[in-house]
Short mmCIF file of C-alpha atoms in Angstrom, two decimals:
data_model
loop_
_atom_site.label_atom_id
_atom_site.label_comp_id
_atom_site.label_asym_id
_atom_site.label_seq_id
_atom_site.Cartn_x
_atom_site.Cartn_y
_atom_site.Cartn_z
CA UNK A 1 -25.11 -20.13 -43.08
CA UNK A 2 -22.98 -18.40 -40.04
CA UNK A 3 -23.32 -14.71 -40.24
CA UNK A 4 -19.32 -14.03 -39.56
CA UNK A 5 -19.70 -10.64 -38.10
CA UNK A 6 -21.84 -12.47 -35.49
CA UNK A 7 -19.63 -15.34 -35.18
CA UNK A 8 -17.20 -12.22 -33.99
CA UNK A 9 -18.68 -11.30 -30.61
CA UNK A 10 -20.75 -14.40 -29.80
CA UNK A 11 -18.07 -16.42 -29.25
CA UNK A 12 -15.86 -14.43 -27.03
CA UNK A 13 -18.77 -13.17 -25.21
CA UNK A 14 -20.07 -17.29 -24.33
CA UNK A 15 -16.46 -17.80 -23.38
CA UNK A 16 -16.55 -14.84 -20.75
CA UNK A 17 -20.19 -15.98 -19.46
CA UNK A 18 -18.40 -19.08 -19.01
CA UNK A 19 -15.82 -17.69 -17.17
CA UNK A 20 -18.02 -16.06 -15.10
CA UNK A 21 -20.19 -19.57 -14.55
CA UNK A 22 -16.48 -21.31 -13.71
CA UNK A 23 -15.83 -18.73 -11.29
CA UNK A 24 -19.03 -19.07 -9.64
CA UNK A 25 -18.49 -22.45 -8.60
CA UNK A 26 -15.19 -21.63 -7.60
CA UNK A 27 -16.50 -19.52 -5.32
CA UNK A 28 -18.87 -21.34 -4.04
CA UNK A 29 -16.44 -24.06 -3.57
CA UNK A 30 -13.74 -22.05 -1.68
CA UNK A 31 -16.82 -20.40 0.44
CA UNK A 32 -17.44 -23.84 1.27
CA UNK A 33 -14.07 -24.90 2.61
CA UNK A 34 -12.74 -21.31 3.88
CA UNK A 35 -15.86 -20.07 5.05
CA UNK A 36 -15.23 -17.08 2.97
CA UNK A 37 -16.22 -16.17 -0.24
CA UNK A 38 -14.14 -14.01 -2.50
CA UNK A 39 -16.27 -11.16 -2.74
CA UNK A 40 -15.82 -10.75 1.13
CA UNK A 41 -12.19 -11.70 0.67
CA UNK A 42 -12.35 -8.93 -1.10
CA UNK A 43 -13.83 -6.61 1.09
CA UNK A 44 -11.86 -7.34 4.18
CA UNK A 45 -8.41 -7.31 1.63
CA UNK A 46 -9.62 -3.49 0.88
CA UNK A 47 -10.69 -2.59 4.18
CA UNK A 48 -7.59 -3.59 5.38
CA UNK A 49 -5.75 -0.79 3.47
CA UNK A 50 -8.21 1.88 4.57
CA UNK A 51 -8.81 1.40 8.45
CA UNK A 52 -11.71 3.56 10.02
CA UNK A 53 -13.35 4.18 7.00
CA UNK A 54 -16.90 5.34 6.34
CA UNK A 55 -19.10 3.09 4.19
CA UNK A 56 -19.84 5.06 1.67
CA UNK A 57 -16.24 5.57 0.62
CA UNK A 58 -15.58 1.74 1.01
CA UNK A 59 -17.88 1.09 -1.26
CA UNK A 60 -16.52 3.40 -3.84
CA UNK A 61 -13.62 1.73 -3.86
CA UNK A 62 -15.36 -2.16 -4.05
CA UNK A 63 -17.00 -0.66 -6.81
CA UNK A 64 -20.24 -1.21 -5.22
CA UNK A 65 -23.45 0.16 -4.16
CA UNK A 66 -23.33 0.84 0.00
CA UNK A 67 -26.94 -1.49 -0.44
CA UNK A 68 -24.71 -4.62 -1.75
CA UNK A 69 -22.04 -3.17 0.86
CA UNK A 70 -24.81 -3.47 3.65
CA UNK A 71 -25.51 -7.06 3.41
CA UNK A 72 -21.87 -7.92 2.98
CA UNK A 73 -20.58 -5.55 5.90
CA UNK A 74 -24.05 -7.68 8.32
CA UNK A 75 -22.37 -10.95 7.59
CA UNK A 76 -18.97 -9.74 8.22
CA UNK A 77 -19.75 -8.60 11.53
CA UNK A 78 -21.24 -10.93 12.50
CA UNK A 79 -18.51 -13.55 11.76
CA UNK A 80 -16.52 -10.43 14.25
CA UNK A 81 -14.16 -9.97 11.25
CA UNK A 82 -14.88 -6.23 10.90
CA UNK A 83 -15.96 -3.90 12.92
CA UNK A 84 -18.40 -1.45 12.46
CA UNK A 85 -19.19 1.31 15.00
CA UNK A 86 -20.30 4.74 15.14
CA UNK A 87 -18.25 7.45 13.84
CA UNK A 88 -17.07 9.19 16.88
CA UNK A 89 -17.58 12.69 15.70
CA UNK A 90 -21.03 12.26 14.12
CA UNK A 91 -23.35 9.48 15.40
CA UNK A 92 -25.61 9.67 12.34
CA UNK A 93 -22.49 7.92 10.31
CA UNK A 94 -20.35 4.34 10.48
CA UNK A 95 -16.97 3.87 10.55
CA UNK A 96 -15.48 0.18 9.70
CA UNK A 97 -12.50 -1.12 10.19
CA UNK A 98 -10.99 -4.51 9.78
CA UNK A 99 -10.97 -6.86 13.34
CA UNK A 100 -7.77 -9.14 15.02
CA UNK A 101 -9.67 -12.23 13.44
CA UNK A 102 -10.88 -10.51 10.56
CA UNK A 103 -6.82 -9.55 9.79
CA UNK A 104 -6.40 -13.25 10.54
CA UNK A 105 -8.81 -14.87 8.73
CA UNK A 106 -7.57 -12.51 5.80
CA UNK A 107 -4.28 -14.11 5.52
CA UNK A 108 -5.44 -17.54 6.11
CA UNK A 109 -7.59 -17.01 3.27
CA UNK A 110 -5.40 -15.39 0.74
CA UNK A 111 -2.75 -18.04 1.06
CA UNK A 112 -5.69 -20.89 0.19
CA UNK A 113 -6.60 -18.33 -2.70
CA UNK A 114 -3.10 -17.80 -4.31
CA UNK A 115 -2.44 -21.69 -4.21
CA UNK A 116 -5.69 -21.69 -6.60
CA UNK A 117 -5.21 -18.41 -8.62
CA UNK A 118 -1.93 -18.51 -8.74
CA UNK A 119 -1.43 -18.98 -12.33
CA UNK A 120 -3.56 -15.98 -12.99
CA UNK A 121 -0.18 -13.68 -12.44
CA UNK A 122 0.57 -12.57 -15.55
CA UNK A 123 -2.68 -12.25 -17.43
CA UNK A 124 -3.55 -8.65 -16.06
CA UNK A 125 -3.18 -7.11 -19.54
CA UNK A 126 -5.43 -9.03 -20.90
CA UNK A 127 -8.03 -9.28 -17.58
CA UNK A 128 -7.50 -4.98 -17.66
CA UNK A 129 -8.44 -4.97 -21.56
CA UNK A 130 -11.55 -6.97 -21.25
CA UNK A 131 -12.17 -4.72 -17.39
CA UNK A 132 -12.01 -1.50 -19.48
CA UNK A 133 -14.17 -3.02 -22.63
CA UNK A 134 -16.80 -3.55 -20.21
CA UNK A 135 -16.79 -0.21 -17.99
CA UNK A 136 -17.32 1.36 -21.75
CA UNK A 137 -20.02 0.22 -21.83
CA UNK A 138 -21.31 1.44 -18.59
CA UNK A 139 -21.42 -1.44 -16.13
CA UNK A 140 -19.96 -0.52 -12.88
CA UNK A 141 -16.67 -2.35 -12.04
CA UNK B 1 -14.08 8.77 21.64
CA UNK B 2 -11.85 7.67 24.35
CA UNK B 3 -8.97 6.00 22.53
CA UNK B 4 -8.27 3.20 25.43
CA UNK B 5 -11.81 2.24 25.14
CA UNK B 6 -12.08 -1.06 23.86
CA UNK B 7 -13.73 -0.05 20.06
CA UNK B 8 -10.75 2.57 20.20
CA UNK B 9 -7.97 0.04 21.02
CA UNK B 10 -9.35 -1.80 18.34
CA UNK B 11 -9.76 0.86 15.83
CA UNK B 12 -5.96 1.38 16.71
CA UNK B 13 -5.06 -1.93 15.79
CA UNK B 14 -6.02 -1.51 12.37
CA UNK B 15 -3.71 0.66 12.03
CA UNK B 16 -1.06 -1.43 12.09
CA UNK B 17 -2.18 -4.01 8.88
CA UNK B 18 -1.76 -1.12 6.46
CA UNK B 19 1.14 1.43 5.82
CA UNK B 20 0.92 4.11 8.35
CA UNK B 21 3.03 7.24 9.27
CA UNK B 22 2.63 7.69 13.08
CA UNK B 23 3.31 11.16 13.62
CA UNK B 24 3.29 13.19 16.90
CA UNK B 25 2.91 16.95 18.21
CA UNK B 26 5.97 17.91 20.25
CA UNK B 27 5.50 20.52 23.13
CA UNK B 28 2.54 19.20 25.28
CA UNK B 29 2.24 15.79 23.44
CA UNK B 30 6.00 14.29 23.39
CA UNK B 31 7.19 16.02 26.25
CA UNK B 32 5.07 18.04 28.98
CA UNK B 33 4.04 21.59 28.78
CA UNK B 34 6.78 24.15 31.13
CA UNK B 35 6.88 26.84 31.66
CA UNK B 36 10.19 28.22 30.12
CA UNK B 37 10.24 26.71 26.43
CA UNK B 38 14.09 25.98 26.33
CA UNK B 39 13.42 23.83 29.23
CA UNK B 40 10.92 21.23 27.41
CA UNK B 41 12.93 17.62 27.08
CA UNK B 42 11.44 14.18 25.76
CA UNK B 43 12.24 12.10 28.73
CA UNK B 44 14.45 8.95 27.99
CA UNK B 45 11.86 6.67 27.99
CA UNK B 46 9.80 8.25 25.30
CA UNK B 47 12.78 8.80 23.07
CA UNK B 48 13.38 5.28 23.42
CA UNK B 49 10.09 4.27 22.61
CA UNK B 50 9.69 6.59 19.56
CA UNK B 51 13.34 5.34 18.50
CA UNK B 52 12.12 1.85 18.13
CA UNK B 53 8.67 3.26 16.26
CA UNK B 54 10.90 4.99 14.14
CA UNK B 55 13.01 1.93 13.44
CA UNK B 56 9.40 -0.18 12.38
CA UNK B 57 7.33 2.53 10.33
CA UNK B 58 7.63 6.22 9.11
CA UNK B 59 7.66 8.41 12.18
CA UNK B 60 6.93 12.22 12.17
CA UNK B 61 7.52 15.04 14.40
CA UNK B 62 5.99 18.17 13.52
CA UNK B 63 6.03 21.04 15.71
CA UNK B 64 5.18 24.85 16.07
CA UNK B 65 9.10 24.95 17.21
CA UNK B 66 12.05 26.40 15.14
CA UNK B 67 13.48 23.13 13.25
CA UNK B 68 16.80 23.70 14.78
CA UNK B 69 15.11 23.62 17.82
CA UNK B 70 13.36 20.51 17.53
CA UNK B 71 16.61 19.19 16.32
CA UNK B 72 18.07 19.91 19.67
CA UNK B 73 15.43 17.76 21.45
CA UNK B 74 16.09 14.59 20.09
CA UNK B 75 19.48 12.65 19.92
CA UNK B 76 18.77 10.46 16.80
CA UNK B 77 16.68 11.61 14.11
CA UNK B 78 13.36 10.67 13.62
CA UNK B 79 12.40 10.03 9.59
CA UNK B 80 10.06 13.70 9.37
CA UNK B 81 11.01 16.59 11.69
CA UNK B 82 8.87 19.03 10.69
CA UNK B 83 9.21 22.65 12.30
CA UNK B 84 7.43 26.06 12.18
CA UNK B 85 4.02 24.63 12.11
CA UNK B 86 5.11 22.98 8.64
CA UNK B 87 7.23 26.08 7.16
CA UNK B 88 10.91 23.75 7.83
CA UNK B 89 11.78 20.07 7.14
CA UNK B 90 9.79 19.15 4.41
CA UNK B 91 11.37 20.75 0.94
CA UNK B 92 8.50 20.24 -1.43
CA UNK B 93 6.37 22.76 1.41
CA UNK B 94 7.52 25.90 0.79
CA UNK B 95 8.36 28.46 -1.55
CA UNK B 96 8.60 31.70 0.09
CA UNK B 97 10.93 31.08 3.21
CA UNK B 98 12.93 34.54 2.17
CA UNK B 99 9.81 36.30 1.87
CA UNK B 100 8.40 34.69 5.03
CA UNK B 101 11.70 35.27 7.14
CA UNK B 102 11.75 38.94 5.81
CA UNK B 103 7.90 39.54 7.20
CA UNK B 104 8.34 37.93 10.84
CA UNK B 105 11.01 40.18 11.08
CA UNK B 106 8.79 43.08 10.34
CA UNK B 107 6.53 41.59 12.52
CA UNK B 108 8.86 41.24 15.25
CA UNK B 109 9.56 45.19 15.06
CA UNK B 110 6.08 46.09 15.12
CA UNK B 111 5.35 44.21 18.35
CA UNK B 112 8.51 45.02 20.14
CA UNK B 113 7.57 48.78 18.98
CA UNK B 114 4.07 48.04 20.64
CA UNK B 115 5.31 45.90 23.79
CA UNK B 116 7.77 49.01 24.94
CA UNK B 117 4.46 51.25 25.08
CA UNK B 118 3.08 51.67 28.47
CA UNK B 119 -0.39 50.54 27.42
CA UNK B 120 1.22 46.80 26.60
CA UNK B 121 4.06 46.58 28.92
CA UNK B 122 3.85 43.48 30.78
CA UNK B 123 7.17 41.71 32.17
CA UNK B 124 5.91 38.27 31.79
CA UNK B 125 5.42 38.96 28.14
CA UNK B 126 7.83 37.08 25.71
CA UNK B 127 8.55 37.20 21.98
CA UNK B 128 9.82 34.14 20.12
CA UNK B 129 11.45 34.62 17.11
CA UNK B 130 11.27 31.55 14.82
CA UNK B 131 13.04 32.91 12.02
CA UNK B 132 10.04 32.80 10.03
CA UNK B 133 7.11 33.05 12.33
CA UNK B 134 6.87 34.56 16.03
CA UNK B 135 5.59 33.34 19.28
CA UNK B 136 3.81 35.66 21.64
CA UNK B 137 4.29 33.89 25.02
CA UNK B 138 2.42 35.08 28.36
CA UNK B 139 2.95 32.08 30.20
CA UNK B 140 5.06 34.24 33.15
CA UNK B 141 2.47 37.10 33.48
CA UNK B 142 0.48 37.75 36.59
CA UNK B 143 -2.18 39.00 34.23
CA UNK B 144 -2.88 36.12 31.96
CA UNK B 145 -6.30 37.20 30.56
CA UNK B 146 -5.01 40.57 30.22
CA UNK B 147 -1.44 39.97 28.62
CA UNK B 148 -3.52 37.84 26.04
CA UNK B 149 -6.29 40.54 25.30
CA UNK B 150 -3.50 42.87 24.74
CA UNK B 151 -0.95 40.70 22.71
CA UNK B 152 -4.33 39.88 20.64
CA UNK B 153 -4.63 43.46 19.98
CA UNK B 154 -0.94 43.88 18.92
CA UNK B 155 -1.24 40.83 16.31
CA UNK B 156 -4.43 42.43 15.03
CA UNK B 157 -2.68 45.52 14.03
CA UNK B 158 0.24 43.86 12.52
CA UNK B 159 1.13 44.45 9.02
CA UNK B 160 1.16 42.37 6.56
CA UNK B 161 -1.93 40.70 8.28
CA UNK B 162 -0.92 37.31 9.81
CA UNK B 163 -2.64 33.93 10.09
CA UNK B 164 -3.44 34.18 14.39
CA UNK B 165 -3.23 30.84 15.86
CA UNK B 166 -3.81 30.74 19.81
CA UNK B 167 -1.90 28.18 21.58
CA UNK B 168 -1.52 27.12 25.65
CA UNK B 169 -0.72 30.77 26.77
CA UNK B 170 0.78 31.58 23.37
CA UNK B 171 0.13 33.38 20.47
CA UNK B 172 1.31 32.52 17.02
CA UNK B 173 1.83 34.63 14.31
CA UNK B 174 2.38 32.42 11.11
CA UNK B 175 2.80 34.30 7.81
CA UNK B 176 -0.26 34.22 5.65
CA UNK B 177 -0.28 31.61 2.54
CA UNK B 178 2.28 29.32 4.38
CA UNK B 179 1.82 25.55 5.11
CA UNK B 180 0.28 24.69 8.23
CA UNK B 181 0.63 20.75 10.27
CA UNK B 182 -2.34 19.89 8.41
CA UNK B 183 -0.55 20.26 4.70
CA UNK B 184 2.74 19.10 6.62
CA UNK B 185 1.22 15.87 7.35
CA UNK B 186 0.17 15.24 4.03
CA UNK B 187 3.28 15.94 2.01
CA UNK B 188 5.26 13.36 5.00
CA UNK B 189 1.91 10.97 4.14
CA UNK B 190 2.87 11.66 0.56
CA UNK B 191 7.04 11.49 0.71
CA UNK B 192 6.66 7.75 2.70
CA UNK B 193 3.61 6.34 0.31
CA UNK B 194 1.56 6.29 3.44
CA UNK B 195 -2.33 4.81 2.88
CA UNK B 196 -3.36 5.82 6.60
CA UNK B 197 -1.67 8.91 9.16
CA UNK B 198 -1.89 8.53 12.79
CA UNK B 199 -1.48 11.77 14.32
CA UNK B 200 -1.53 12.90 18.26
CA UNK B 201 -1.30 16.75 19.52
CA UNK B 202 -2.39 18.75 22.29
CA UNK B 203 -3.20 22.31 20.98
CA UNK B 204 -5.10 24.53 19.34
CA UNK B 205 -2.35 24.49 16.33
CA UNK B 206 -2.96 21.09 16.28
CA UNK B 207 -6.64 21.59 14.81
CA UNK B 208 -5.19 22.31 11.30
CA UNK B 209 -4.66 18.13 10.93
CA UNK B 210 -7.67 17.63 13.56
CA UNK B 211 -9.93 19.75 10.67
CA UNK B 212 -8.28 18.21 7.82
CA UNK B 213 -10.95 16.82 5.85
CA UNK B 214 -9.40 13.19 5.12
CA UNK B 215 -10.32 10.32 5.91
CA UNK B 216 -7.18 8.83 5.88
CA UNK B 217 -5.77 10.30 9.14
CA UNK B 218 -6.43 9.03 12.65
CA UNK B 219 -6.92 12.00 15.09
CA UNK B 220 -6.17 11.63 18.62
CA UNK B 221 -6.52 14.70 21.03
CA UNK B 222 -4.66 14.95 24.40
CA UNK B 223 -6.89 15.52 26.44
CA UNK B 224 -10.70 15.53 25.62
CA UNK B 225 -12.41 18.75 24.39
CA UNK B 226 -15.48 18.87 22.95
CA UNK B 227 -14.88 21.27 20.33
CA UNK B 228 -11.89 19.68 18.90
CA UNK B 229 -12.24 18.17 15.80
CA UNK B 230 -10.00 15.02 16.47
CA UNK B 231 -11.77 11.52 16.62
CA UNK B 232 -10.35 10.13 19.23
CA UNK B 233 -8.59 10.97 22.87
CA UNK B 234 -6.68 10.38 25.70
CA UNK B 235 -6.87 12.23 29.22
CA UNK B 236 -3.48 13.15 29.65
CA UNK B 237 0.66 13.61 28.28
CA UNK B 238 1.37 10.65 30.33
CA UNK B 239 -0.98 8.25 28.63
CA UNK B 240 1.09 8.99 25.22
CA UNK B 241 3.27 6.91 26.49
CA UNK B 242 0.99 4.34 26.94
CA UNK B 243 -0.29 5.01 23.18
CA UNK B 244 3.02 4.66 21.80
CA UNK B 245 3.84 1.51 23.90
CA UNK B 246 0.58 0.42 22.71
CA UNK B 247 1.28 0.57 18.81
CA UNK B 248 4.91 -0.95 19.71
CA UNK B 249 3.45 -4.29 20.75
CA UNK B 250 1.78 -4.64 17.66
CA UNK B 251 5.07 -4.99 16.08
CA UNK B 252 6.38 -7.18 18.53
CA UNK B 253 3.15 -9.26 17.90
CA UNK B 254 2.50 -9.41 21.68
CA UNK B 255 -0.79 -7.24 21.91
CA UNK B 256 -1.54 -5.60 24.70
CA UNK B 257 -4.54 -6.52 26.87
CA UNK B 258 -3.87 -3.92 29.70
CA UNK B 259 -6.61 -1.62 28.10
CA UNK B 260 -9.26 -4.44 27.42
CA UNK B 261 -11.29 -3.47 30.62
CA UNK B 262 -10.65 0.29 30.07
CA UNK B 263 -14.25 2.25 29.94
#
């Protein structure tokens, strides 16, 4: 016999994992044919917005740790889509700021995106209900 | 960092993909340093080129100058003019102009009192009276070092105490509590829903945005100084120009490769 106060969470909670499964492979998939993934479309879309920026304050705004940031920032660079260079008042810190191709790729990339997530205008509501469910319970996003 | 070296051009650059106020210094930065004030112009060419900056992207102009003065110097009217080291032009600022207006001209008393004493008279000694702040200039005296040790002593003894900001032989006397360029670049960041500030001066005044601590602004000093707290530099007034036609060809999407081989 279904416990119904079970049935209440388990469900929703297999449809977000597979959500997050879909999503993967869409990733994947786009990474595959853009040469970009979304999490570093992601990164370059916020770095654009906040030019000569330190690390640590870039990844405050991902919502990431600067570790994560690190490996994500190597890859970057080396593709010459950002760059990252000392910080000309204090040479113990970076500064990083989005590159010609970088800005390039950037656009390229968000126009393949929006022909694929297109149909996800609209649903914020719902995306920012199930975003602020989840920071309650104190997983950083 | 020299801003024509080639991680500086690009750094520039980057500007340019988000919403950024570009906003400029006058005396020294704009137009060159002279040595009668009344007699500092923008040449042509510059007001041309900030025209058409002005015409892309928030442009602002703030200066240690009277506003009505700065007015003068320009014949259209760039989107921030910002005068009295941030005290005129922007409304949400300042408070206290009455009260500001009535103490410079206390001030102004006091130091003419001072200046008619033989201990501090010195005919290449000027006061500039800003309505609501003062300018000590000693750009005409044959006794540079002294005229400033002296006008120094005269602005310490001043009543109510002022804020003391030195400036290319000048002096100014800004009331206490007031805005400074710093919280005048802000507020214009703030009025035009900037994300990033560009902002280019020459002088010590110009350390109040240099020091601001802000990530979002892009400091550029002209010329280099070690001490300064802005980022960036260029050598000279005449390679503003070449900044400003720099950022312009960004717009018109042909970039600029003159300062690929710069050092």
């Amino acid at each position: 016999m279904s416990n119904s106060l079970n049935d209440n969470f388990e469900e929703p909670l297999a449809d977000l994992l597979k959500v997050s499964l879909v999503f993967q492979q869409i990733n994947k998939a786009l990474e595959a044919k853009i040469g970009l993934s979304l999490v570093q479309w992601f990164l370059l879309r916020t770095l654009k917005a906040m030019p000569a920026v330190g690390p640590l304050e870039l990844a405050r705004a991902l919502g990431i740790t600067q570790g994560t940031l690190s490996q994500s920032m190597r890859r970057l660079s080396r593709k010459n889509l950002i760059l990252v260079c000392d910080d000309p008042k204090d040479a113990r810190k970076k500064i990083v700021s989005l590159t010609r191709d970088g800005k390039r790729v950037l656009d390229q990339s968000t126009a393949e995106f929006k022909q694929v997530f297109e149909g996800l205008r609209g649903l914020n509501g719902p995306i920012a209900e199930i975003k602020g469910y989840l920071k309650g319970k104190n997983l950083s996003i | 960092m020299y801003l024509f070296s080639k991680t500086g051009q690009q750094l520039l650059e980057s500007l340019f993909y988000t919403d950024t106020l570009f906003a400029f210094d006058f005396d020294g930065t704009l137009s060159k340093i002279v040595r009668n004030p009344e007699d500092a112009v923008i040449t042509p060419a510059f007001s041309d080129m900030i025209q058409q900056l002005n015409r892309q992207v928030p442009v602002a102009v703030i200066s240690g100058r009277s506003l009505d003065d700065l007015k003068s110097k320009f014949d259209f009217r760039p989107t921030y003019l910002v005068g009295n080291h941030g005290l005129e032009g922007l409304s949400d600022v300042v408070q206290n102009l009455d009260i500001f207006k009535s103490v410079s001209g206390a001030w102004k008393s006091q130091a003419q009192f001072a200046l008619a004493t033989e201990e501090f008279q010195d005919g290449g000694i000027e006061i500039e009276d800003k309505e609501y702040s003062l300018a000590f200039h000693y750009r005409k005296s044959r006794t540079k070092g002294l005229a400033k040790r002296n006008l120094l002593k005269i602005a310490d003894a001043l009543e109510p105490p002022p804020r003391i900001v030195l400036g290319k032989c000048v002096i100014n006397i800004i009331p206490n509590g007031g805005p400074h360029k710093g919280m005048a670049l802000l507020q214009a960041m703030s009025d035009a829903g900037a994300k990033k500030a560009f902002y280019i001066g020459d002088d010590y005044t110009d350390e109040d945005v240099f020091a601001l601590p802000d990530s979002r602004i892009f400091t550029v000093r002209v010329g280099q100084k070690q001490d300064s707290n802005a980022k960036f530099f260029v050598r000279n007034q005449t390679e503003v120009g070449k900044v400003i036609s720099t950022i312009l060809s960004y717009f018109s999407d042909q970039y600029s490769k003159s300062g690929a081989d710069a050092k």
